[in-house]
Short mmCIF file of C-alpha atoms and ligand atoms in Angstrom, two decimals:
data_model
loop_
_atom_site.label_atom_id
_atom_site.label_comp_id
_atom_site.label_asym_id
_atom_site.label_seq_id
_atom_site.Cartn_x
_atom_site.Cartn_y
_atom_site.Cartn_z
CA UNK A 269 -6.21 143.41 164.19
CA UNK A 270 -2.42 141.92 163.94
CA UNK A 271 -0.21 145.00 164.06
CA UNK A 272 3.34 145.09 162.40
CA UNK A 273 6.03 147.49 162.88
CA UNK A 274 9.71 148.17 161.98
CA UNK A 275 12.90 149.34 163.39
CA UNK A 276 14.32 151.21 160.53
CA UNK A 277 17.90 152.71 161.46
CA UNK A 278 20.58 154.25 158.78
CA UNK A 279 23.40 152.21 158.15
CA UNK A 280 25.75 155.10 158.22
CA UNK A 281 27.12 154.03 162.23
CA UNK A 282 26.54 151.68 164.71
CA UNK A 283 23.63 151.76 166.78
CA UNK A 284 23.61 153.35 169.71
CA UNK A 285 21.61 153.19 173.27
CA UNK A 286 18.75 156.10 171.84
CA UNK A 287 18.65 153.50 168.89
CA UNK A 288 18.01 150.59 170.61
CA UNK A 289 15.66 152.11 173.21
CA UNK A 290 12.98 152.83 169.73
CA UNK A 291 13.58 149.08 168.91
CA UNK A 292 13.13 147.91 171.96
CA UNK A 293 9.88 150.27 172.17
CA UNK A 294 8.26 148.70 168.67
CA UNK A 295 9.34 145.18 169.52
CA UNK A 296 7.44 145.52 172.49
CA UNK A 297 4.78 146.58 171.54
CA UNK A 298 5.07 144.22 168.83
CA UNK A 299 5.44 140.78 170.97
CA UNK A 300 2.54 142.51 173.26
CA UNK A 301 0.07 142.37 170.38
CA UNK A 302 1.82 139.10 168.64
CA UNK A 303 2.63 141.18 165.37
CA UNK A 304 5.42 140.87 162.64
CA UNK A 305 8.34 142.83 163.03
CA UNK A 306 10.68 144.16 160.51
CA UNK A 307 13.86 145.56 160.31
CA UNK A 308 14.29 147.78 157.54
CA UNK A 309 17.80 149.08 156.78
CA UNK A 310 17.12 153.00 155.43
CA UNK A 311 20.56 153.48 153.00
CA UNK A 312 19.39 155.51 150.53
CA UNK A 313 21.86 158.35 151.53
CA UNK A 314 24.72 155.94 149.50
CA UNK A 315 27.68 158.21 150.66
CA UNK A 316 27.65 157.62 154.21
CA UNK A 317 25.57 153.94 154.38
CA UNK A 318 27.69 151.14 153.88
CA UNK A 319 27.49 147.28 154.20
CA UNK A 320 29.83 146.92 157.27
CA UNK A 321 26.89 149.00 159.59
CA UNK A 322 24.18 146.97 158.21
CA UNK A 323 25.98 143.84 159.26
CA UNK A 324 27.03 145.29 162.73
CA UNK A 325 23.43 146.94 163.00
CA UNK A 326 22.31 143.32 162.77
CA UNK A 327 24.53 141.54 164.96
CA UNK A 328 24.02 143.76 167.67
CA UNK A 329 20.48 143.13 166.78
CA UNK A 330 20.56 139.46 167.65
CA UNK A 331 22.98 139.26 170.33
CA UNK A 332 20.09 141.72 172.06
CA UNK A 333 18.21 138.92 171.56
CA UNK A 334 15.99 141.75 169.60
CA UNK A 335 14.45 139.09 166.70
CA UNK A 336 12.96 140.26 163.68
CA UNK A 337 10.80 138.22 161.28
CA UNK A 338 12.24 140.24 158.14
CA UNK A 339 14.82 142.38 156.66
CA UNK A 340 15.39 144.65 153.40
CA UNK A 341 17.12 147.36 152.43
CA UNK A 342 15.56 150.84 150.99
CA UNK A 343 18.50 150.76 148.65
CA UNK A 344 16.50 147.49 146.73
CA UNK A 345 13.44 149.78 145.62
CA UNK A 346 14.50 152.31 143.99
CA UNK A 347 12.15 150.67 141.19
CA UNK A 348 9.23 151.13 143.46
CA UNK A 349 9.80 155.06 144.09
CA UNK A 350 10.88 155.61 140.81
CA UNK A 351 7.20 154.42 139.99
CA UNK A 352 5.68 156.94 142.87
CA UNK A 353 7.95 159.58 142.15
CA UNK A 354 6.99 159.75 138.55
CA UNK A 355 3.19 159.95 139.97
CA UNK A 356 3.53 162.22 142.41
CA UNK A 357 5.29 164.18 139.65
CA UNK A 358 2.19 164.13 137.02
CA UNK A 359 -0.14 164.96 140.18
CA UNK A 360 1.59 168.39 140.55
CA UNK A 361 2.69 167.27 143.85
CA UNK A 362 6.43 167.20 143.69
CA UNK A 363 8.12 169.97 141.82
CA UNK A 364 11.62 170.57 141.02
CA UNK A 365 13.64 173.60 142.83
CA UNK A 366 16.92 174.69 141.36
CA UNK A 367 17.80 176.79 144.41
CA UNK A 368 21.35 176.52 145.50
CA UNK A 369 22.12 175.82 148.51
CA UNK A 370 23.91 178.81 149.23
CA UNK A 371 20.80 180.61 147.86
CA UNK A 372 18.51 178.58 150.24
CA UNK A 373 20.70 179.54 153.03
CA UNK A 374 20.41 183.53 152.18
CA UNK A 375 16.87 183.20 151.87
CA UNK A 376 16.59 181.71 155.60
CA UNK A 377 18.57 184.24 156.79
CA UNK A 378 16.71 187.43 155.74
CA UNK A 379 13.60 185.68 156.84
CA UNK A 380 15.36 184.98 160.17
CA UNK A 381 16.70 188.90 160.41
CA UNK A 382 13.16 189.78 159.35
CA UNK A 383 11.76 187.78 162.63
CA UNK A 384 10.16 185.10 160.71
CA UNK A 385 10.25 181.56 160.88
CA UNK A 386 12.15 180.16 157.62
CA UNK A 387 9.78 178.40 155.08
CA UNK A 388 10.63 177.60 151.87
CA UNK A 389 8.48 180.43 149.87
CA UNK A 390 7.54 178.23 147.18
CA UNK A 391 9.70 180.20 144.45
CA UNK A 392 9.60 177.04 142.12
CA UNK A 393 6.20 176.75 142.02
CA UNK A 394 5.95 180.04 140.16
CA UNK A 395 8.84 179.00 137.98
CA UNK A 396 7.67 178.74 134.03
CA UNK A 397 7.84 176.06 131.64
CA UNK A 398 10.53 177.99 129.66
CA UNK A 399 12.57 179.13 133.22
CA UNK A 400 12.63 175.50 134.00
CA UNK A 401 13.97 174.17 130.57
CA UNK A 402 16.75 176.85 130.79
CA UNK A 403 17.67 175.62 134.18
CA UNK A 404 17.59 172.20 131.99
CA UNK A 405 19.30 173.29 129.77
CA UNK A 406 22.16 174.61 131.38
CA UNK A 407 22.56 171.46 133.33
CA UNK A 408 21.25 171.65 136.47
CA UNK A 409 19.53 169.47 138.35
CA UNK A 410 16.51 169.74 140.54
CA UNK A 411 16.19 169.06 143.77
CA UNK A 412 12.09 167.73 144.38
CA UNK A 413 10.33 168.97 146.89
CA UNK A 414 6.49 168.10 147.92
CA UNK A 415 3.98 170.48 147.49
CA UNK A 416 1.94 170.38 150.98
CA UNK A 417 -1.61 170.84 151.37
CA UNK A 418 -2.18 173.96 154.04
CA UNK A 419 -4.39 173.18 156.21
CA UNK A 420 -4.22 171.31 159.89
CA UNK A 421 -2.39 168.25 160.13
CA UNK A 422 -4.13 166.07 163.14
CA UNK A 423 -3.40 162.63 164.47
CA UNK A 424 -3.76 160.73 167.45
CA UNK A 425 -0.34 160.18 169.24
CA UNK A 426 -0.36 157.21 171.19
CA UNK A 427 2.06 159.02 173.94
CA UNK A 428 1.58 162.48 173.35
CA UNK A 429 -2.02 162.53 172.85
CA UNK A 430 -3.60 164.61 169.99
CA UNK A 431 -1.50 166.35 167.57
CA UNK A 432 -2.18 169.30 165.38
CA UNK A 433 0.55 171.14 163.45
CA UNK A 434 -0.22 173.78 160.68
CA UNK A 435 0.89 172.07 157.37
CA UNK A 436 1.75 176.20 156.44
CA UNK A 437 3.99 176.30 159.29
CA UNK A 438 6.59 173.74 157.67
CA UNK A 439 8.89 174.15 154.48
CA UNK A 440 7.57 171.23 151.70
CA UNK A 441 9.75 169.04 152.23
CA UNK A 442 13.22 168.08 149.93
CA UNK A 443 11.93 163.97 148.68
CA UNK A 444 14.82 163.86 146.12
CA UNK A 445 17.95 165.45 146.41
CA UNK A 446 19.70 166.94 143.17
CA UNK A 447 22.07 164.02 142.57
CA UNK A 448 19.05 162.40 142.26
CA UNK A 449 19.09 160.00 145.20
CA UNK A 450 15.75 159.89 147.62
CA UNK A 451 15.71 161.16 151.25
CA UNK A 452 14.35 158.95 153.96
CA UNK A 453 11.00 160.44 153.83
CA UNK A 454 9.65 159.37 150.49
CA UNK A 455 11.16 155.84 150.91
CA UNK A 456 9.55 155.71 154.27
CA UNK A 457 6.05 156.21 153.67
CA UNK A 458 6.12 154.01 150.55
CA UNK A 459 7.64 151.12 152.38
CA UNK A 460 5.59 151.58 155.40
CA UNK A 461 2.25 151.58 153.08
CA UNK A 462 3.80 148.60 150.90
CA UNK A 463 4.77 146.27 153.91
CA UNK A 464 1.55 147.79 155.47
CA UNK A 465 2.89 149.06 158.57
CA UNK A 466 0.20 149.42 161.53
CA UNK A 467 2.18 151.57 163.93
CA UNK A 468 5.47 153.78 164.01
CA UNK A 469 7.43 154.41 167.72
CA UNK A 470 10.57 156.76 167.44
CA UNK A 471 11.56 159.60 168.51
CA UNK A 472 9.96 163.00 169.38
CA UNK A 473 12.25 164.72 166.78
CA UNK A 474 10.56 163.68 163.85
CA UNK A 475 6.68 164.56 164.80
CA UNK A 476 7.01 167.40 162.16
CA UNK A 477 8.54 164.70 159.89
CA UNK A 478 5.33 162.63 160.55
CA UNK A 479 3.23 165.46 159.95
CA UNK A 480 4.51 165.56 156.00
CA UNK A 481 4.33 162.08 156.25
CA UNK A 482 0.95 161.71 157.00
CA UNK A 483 0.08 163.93 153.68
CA UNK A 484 1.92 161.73 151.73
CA UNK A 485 0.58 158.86 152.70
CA UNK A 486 -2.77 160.47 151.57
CA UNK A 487 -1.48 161.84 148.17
CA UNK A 488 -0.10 158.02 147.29
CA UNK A 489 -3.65 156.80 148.63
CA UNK A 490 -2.20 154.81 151.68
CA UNK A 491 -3.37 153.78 154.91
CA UNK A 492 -1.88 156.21 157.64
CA UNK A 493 -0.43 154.15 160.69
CA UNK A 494 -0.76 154.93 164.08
CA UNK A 495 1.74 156.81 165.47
CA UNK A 496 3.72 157.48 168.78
CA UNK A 497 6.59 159.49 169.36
CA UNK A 498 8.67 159.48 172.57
CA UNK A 499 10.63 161.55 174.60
CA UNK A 500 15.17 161.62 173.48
CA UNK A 501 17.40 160.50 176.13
CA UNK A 502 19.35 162.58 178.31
CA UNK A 503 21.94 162.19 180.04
CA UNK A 504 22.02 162.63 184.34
CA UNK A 505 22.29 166.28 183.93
CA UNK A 506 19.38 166.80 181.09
CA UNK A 507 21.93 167.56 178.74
CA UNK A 508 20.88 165.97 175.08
CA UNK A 509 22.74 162.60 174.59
CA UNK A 510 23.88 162.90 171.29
CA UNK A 511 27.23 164.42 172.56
CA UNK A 512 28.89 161.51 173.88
CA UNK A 513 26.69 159.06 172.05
CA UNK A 514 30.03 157.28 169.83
CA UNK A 515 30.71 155.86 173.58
CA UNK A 516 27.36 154.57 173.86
CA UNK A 517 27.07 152.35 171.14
CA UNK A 518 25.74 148.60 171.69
CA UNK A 519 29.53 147.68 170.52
CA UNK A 520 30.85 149.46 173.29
CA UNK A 521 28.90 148.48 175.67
CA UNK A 522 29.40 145.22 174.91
CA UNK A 523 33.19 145.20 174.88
CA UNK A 524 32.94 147.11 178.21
CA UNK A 525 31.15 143.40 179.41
CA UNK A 526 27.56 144.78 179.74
CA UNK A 527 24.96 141.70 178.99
CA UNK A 528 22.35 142.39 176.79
CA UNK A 529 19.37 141.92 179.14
CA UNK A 530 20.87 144.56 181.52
CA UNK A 531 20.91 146.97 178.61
CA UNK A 532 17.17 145.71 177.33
CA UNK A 533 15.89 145.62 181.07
CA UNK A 534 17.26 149.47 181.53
CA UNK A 535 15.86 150.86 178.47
CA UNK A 536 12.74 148.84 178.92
CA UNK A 537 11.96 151.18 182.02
CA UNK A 538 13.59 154.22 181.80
CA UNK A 539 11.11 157.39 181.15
CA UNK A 540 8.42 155.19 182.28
CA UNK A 541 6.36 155.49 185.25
CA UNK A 542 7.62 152.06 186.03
CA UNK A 543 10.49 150.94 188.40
CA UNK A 544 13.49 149.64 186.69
CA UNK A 545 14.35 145.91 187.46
CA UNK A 546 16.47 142.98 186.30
CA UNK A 547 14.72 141.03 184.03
CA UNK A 548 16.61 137.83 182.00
CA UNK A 549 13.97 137.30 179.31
CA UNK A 550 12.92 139.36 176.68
CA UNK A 551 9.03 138.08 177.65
CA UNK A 552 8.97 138.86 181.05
CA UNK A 553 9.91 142.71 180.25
CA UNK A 554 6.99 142.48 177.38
CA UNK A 555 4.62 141.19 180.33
CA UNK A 556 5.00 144.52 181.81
CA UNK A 557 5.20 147.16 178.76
CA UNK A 558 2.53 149.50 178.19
CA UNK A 559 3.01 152.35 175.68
CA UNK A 560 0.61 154.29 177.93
CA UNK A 561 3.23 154.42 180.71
CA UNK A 562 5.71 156.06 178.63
CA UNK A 563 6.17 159.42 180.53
CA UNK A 564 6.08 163.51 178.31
CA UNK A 565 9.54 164.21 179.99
CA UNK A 566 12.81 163.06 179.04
CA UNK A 567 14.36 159.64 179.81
CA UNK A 568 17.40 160.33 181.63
CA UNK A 569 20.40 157.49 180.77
CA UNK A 570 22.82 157.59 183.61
CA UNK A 571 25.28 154.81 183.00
CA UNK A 572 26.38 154.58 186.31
CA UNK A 573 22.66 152.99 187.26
CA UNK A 574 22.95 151.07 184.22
CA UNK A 575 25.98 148.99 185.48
CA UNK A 576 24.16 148.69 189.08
CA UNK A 577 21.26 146.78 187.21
CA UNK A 578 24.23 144.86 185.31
CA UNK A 579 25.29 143.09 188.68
CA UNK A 580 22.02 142.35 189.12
CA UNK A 581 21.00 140.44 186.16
CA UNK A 582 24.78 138.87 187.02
CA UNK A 583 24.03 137.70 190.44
CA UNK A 584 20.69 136.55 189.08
CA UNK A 585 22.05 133.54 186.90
CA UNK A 586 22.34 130.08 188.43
CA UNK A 587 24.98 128.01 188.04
CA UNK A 588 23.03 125.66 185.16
CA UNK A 589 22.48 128.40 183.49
CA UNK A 590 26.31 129.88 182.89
CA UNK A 591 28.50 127.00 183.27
CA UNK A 592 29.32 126.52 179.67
CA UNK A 593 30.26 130.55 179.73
CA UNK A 594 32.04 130.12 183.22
CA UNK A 595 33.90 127.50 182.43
CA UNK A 596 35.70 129.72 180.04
CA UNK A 597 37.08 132.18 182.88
CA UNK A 598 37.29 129.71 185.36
CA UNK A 599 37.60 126.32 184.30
CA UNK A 600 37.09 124.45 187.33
CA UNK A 601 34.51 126.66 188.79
CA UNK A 602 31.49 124.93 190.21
CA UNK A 603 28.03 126.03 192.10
CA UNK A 604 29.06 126.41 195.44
CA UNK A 605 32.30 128.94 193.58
CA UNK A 606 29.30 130.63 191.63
CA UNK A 607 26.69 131.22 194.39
CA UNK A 608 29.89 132.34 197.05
CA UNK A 609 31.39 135.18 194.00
CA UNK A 610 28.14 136.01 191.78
CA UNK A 611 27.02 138.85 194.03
CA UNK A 612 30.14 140.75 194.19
CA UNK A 613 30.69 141.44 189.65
CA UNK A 614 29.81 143.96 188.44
CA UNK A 615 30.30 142.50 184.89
CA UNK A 616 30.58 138.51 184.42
CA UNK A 617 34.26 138.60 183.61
CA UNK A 618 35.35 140.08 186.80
CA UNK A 619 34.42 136.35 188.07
CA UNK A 620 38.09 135.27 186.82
CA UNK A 621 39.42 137.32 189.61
CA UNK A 622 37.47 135.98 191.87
CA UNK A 623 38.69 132.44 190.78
CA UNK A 624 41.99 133.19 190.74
CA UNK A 625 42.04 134.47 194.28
CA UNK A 626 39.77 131.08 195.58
CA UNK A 627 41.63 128.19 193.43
CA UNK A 628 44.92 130.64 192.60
CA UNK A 629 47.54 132.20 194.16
CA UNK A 630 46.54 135.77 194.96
CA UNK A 631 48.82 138.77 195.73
CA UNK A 632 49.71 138.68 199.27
CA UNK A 633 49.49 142.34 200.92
CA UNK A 634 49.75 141.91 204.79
CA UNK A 635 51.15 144.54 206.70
CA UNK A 636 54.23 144.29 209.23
CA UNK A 637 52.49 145.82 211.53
CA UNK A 638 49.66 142.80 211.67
CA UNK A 639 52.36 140.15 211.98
CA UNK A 640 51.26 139.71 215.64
CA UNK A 641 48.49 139.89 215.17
CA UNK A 642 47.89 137.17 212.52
CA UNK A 643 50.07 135.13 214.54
CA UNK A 644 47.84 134.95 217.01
CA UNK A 645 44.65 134.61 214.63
CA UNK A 646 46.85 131.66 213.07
CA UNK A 647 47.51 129.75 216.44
CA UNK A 648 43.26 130.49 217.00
CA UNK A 649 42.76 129.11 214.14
CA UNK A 650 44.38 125.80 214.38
CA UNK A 651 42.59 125.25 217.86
CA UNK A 652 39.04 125.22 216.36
CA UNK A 653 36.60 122.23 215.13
CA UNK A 654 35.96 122.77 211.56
CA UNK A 655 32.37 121.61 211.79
CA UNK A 656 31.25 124.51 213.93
CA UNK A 657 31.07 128.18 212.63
CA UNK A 658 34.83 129.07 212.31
CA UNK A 659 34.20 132.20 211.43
CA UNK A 660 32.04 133.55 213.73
CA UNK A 661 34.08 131.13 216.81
CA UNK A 662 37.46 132.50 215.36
CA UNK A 663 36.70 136.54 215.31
CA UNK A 664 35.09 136.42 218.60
CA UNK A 665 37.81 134.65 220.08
CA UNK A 666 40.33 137.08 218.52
CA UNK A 667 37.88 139.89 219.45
CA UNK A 668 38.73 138.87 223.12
CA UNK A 669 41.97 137.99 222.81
CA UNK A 670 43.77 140.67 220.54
CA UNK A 671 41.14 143.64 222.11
CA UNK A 672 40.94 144.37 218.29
CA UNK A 673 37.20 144.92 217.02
CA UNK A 674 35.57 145.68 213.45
CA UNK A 675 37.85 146.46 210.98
CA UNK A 676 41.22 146.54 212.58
CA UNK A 677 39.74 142.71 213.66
CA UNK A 678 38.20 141.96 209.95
CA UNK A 679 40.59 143.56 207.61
CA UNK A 680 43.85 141.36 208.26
CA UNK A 681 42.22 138.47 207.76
CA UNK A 682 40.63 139.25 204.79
CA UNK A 683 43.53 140.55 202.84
CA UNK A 684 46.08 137.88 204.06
CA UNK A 685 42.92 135.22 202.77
CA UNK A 686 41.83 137.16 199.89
CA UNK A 687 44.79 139.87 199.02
CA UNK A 688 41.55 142.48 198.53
CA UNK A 689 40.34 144.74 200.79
CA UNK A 690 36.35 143.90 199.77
CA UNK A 691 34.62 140.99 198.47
CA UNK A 692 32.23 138.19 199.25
CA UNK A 693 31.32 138.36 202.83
CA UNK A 694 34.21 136.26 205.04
CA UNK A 695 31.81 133.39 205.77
CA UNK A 696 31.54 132.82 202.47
CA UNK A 697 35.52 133.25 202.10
CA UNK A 698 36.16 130.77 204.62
CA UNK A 699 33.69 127.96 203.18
CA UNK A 700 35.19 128.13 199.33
CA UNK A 701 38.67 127.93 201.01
CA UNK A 702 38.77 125.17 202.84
CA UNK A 703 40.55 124.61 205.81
CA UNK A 704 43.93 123.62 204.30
CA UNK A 705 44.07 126.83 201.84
CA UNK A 706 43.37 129.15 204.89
CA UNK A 707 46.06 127.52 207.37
CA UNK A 708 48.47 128.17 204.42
CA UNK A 709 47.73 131.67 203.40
CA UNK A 710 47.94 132.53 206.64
CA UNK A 711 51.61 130.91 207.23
CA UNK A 712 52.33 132.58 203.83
CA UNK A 713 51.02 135.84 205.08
CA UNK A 714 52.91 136.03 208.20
CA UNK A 715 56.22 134.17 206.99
CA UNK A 716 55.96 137.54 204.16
CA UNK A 717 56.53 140.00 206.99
N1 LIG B 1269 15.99 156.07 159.31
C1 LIG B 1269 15.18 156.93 160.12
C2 LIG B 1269 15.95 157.37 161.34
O1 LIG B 1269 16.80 156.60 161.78
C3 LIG B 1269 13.91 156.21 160.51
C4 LIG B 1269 12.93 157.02 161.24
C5 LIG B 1269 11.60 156.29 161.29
O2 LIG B 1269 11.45 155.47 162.21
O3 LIG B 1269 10.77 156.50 160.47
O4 LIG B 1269 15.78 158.45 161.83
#
């Protein structure tokens, strides 16, 4: 069977890491089974969707390297649910309420002081030809809601196992608001059963949502696709994410000079049972996804381990592969500057840094009290044969002649080379230098004290 799925996010803000991770999940599985993937833009709520998050929603799309084979928006069918609306309608199975909201709200809350749980009572239903045309009549509109079936909901969750929820348990549902315009949940099943959807991955907050849906996939006489539904993301304490989510939007994250395969590689992993690694393609993190793995408990998102993984996928690229993108922070950067820096970024454009302290002039912060010192490290240095180890030959001969050791023998050196206090390791200092750079930073260092 060729499966086909969608990633169907509001336009009304810019994706965010919870976002991403349910695209990432349905490409996956997607590519894994060779299927057609979708992207469908859900901007039916008109106030709040607008054209600048669809476009940003894309772009961060592709520079994820997250493809899709399609796109549409809700917004162009309204023909479409006008048609099932109007069906649904002469089936009995959506009927207007002309509830207020304030009135809804006052009936939840004596249910609520009465200990129940707050389901719609079906008040409409009961409502009379002649009640209704008054309400008419006096201009007000309906809000539609859709008359569930009572009885037990069931379906196989592809993470959570099998699911059963009490169709009586749950309010019918608002399809069409009183302004007219369609919630997601209409649009959603019609699209899914027009584009003939095989299988849904989001979040664990809508399985009720997927329990109505899967009745009104029924009542339009649709397939029902499989579903899965996995766990939110929290954050290291367990706390929901949704909080400080505005900083964790793909934008963001970019700016901040995350690449996209750390952030695909991370939320590949995360709440699985499997070990999170650096991975550069999109197929190699495919190779090893299994919807199986995905664990009951939340996925916790700690940035912090996020940007680990980042220097990781960093020191991973080889020179071929970045010089056209080096170039532009370090223009005359070349392998042996690459493999010397690349393990010490934590994001790629720290490397101009790096090249400015190896082929620049870096800050020079020697201390008075090492003049003597790097004096005598100086007058060392000039004795020995470049073609040996100097670096090793050099600190063991100041080791014995300065009685300094570890990092009252290191540190001098490395700032009046480097002007840091960490970095590559020194061997790999001394070989990007040069001899010629070295014997001058070092005059420069001591003649500053
Ligand atoms: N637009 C819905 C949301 O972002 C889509 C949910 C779904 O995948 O069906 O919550």
């Amino acid at each position: 069977m060729s499966v086909k799925l969608r990633f169907a996010p509001s336009p009304t803000g810019l994706i965010h890491v919870g976002n991403i991770r349910t695209a990432l999940m349905n490409s996956l599985f997607c590519r894994k089974h060779g299927g057609t993937f979708l992207l469908r833009l859900d901007d039916t709520d008109e106030e709040r969707s607008t054209e600048e998050f669809s476009q940003a929603i894309q772009e961060d799309l592709t520079w994820l390297g997250l493809t899709y084979d399609e796109v549409f928006k809700q917004s162009e069918r309204y023909v479409r649910y006008n048609k099932i609306r109007d069906e649904l309608i002469a089936k009995g199975l959506l009927y207007p309420c002309y509830e207020t909201p304030e009135e809804l709200e006052r009936k939840r809350k004596r249910l609520l002081a009465r200990g129940k749980p707050p389901i719609y009572d079906r008040s409409a239903l009961a409502l009379t030809e002649e009640q209704r045309k008054s309400y008419d009549d006096a201009g007000q509109k309906p809000h539609w809601r859709f008359k569930l079936t009572h009885e037990m909901i069931e379906f196989t969750d592809l993470i959570r196992g099998e699911v059963a929820i009490d169709a009586a348990t749950v309010s019918d549902p608002v399809l069409i608001r009183a302004d007219g315009s369609y919630l997601y949940t209409l649009c959603s099943v019609i699209d899914d059963a027009d584009y003939k959807i095989t299988h849904i991955i989001r979040g664990e907050d809508h399985v009720t949502n997927t329990a109505v849906q899967v009745q009104i996939f029924k009542a339009i006489g649709a397939e029902v696709p499989k579903f899965a539904h996995h766990p939110l993301l929290t954050d290291d304490k367990g706390e929901k994410l949704s909080k400080r989510i505005g900083g964790l939007s793909v934008r963001s994250l970019r700016e901040k000079g995350l690449e996209p395969q750390t952030i695909l590689s991370y939320l590949a992993r995360i709440g699985t049972s499997d070990p999170v690694e650096p991975h550069k393609m999109l197929k190699d993190i495919v190779g090893g996804f299994d919807i199986s793995r995905i664990s009951h408990s939340p996925a916790r998102f700690v940035t912090h381990d996020m940007e680990n993984l980042n220097s990781q996928i960093v020191a991973s690229y080889d020179f071929s592969e970045i010089e056209i993108r080096l170039k532009k922070h370090a223009p005359e950067a070349d392998a042996k500057f690459w493999n010397g820096v690349k393990f010490n970024l934590k994001y790629f454009s720290d490397v101009a840094e790096w090249y400015h302290i190896i082929f620049g002039n870096p800050e020079n912060i020697a201390i008075p009290e090492d003049k003597d010192y790097l004096t005598l490290a100086l007058s060392e240095l000039q004795k020995l044969d470049w073609s040996t180890d100097v670096w090793k030959i050099w600190t063991n001969t100041l080791k014995a002649t300065s009685g300094r050791n570890g990092k009252k023998l290191f540190m001098p050196l490395r700032q009046a080379l480097t002007g840091m206090s960490h970095g590559p390791e020194m061997e790999v200092i001394i070989y990007l230098l040069g001899s010629e750079k070295i014997i001058q930073r070092m005059e420069n260092a001591i003649d500053s004290l």
